[in-house]
Amino acid sequence: MGGAFPPKAQRCFCIILDMEPSEINFVLPFFHYFGICTDMITINENYMKLKAGYLFPEIARRTSDFHQKNPQARIIRLGIGDVTLPLPIAVVEAFHRAVDEMADKATFRGYGPEQGYDFLIQAVIENAYKSRGVGITPDEVFISDGSKCDTGNIQEIFGLDNTIAVTDPVYPVYVDTNVMAGRTGDADERGCYEGIVYLPCTPENNFAPAPPKEQVDLIYLCYPNNPTGAVATKEALRQWVDYARANKAVILFDAAYEAFITEPEIPHSIYEIEGAKEVAIEFRSFSKTAGFTGTRCAFTVVPRELRAYTAAGRAVEVNPVWNRRHTTKFNGVSYPVQAAAAATYTNDGKKQVRQLVGYYMENARLIRTSLSELGYNVYGGVNAPYIWLQTPNGIGSWDFFDKLLTEANVVGTPGAGFGPAGEGFFRLSAFGDRENVQTAMDRIEKLVTF
Ligand code: MLT
């Protein structure tokens, strides 16, 4: 048929129009022109509901535009939370050793277990959980190539009719992946998608909202929080766990930044709360903790106790469902990367990771104190590598982005990019190089006041 119209459409129109098949190709273009559907590949229209591009590529695009027009500007990037220090030595050494093993026939490895090598899973259980009094079994841990992927993919195993709740502002992946899956309607003029329950995070609630009054099914929580840098106390998490148990809901707990907690009373894992294993999935990452943003390794814990329900009300174990999804769509993280990740839990590795984290948290302190002294209202940066500041005089967060970029040549992240309640706020990442962070603060000090 040489690229004309599919046979099913042809047959259908031949019958309707009482025409010969040879004549039909002349009239079908008119049907297309008037938007009348013929047989053709269709797109997932949920993607059409998404707002513009993904936040960080949009920031990169604006920054690159500015750079092209101003090639002499020395731009300092405190936008995306990307690390700047190299991998710790213990990690690099383990990485090299594992690569050498892959170069030798006697020690070469092909496919590994999709869920991850036992040596890494055991190290995770011992160091991330047992040390905090939490019991996790090996079959509950799934090693992956990142928490972005895991927090984005996890929604696939839950029904499309679930009501989603997110804190607002929020890491955009949680919302966008639910939009793509078709769990929402369109976005309104503020950018709120129909069908999602937004829980505003404000200075008044310390950016840690309480559970909603209404019934929601799938709840995304991120503590320490990206973007606000807020944390949840044990009591706050207990309220969420109680809510989820009472409402047969599931909490998706993103703990990618737990290594940055400095205050001893703040929980590092939701499983420190009694009963949480019945209702929560936890996501952890080596990205920010140990400099793995370009190396890629993370893990997700799906407890055996966790249940979701069929439409008929039958309780189903969630762990084997995620296992089925993971083993079908993922072939495991490479052996050298897992060996490198496991090295973060050796004595040297732990010490070096602490130094990395300490370096970034000193940046956070510097940003926080400099901006506070300049009169900005500043939040976060104590238990998290993000500083969340109120834009001066209520200036819009994208306007503030442009001002900072063009006048101080500093890139940050506009709060509005994280959700409607982020408008009027701005995020600075503490993952920069120290000298750049200091220079950025000096430049911000010289910004024309508003
Ligand atoms: C961020 O800047 O929010 C993060 O780097 C994004 C991510 O981890 O994917």
PDB file of C-alpha atoms in Angstrom, residues 142 146-159 162 164 173-174 177-178 181 183 218-220 250-253 280-283 300-303 306 318-319 321-323 325-326:
ATOM      1  CA  PHE A 142      16.366  -4.415  45.477  1.00  0.00           C
ATOM      2  CA  GLY A 146      18.967   5.078  40.878  1.00  0.00           C
ATOM      3  CA  SER A 147      16.200   6.367  43.097  1.00  0.00           C
ATOM      4  CA  LYS A 148      14.923   8.578  40.293  1.00  0.00           C
ATOM      5  CA  CYS A 149      14.124   5.426  38.299  1.00  0.00           C
ATOM      6  CA  ASP A 150      12.743   3.543  41.281  1.00  0.00           C
ATOM      7  CA  THR A 151      10.511   6.349  42.552  1.00  0.00           C
ATOM      8  CA  GLY A 152       9.360   6.843  38.965  1.00  0.00           C
ATOM      9  CA  ASN A 153       8.732   3.162  38.237  1.00  0.00           C
ATOM     10  CA  ILE A 154       7.157   2.028  41.493  1.00  0.00           C
ATOM     11  CA  GLN A 155       3.724   3.471  40.632  1.00  0.00           C
ATOM     12  CA  GLU A 156       3.413   0.868  37.841  1.00  0.00           C
ATOM     13  CA  ILE A 157       2.572  -1.872  40.324  1.00  0.00           C
ATOM     14  CA  PHE A 158      -0.341   0.045  41.838  1.00  0.00           C
ATOM     15  CA  GLY A 159      -3.789   0.437  40.318  1.00  0.00           C
ATOM     16  CA  ASN A 162      -5.522   5.064  43.341  1.00  0.00           C
ATOM     17  CA  ILE A 164      -2.062  10.067  44.887  1.00  0.00           C
ATOM     18  CA  VAL A 173       9.389  12.739  39.111  1.00  0.00           C
ATOM     19  CA  TYR A 174       6.646  11.603  41.512  1.00  0.00           C
ATOM     20  CA  THR A 177       5.253   9.612  36.282  1.00  0.00           C
ATOM     21  CA  ASN A 178       1.694   9.459  37.594  1.00  0.00           C
ATOM     22  CA  ALA A 181       0.527   6.624  33.643  1.00  0.00           C
ATOM     23  CA  ARG A 183      -3.693   8.685  37.079  1.00  0.00           C
ATOM     24  CA  LEU A 218      -0.428   6.329  47.538  1.00  0.00           C
ATOM     25  CA  ILE A 219       1.581   8.909  49.468  1.00  0.00           C
ATOM     26  CA  TYR A 220       4.960  10.264  48.372  1.00  0.00           C
ATOM     27  CA  VAL A 250       1.015   2.916  51.012  1.00  0.00           C
ATOM     28  CA  ILE A 251       3.786   5.429  51.756  1.00  0.00           C
ATOM     29  CA  LEU A 252       6.596   5.788  49.231  1.00  0.00           C
ATOM     30  CA  PHE A 253       9.403   7.134  51.401  1.00  0.00           C
ATOM     31  CA  ALA A 280       5.970   1.798  53.492  1.00  0.00           C
ATOM     32  CA  ILE A 281       8.467   1.316  50.682  1.00  0.00           C
ATOM     33  CA  GLU A 282      11.797   3.084  51.187  1.00  0.00           C
ATOM     34  CA  PHE A 283      14.204   4.425  48.562  1.00  0.00           C
ATOM     35  CA  THR A 300      14.713   0.114  47.342  1.00  0.00           C
ATOM     36  CA  VAL A 301      13.266  -1.787  50.284  1.00  0.00           C
ATOM     37  CA  VAL A 302       9.898  -3.475  49.780  1.00  0.00           C
ATOM     38  CA  PRO A 303       8.962  -5.196  53.057  1.00  0.00           C
ATOM     39  CA  LEU A 306       3.388  -4.756  52.856  1.00  0.00           C
ATOM     40  CA  VAL A 318       3.551  -6.203  47.220  1.00  0.00           C
ATOM     41  CA  ASN A 319       7.118  -7.551  47.425  1.00  0.00           C
ATOM     42  CA  VAL A 321       4.902  -7.986  42.516  1.00  0.00           C
ATOM     43  CA  TRP A 322       7.814  -5.536  42.581  1.00  0.00           C
ATOM     44  CA  ASN A 323      10.196  -8.487  42.229  1.00  0.00           C
ATOM     45  CA  ARG A 325       8.435  -6.098  37.643  1.00  0.00           C
ATOM     46  CA  HIS A 326      12.102  -5.578  38.541  1.00  0.00           C
TER      47      HIS A 326
END
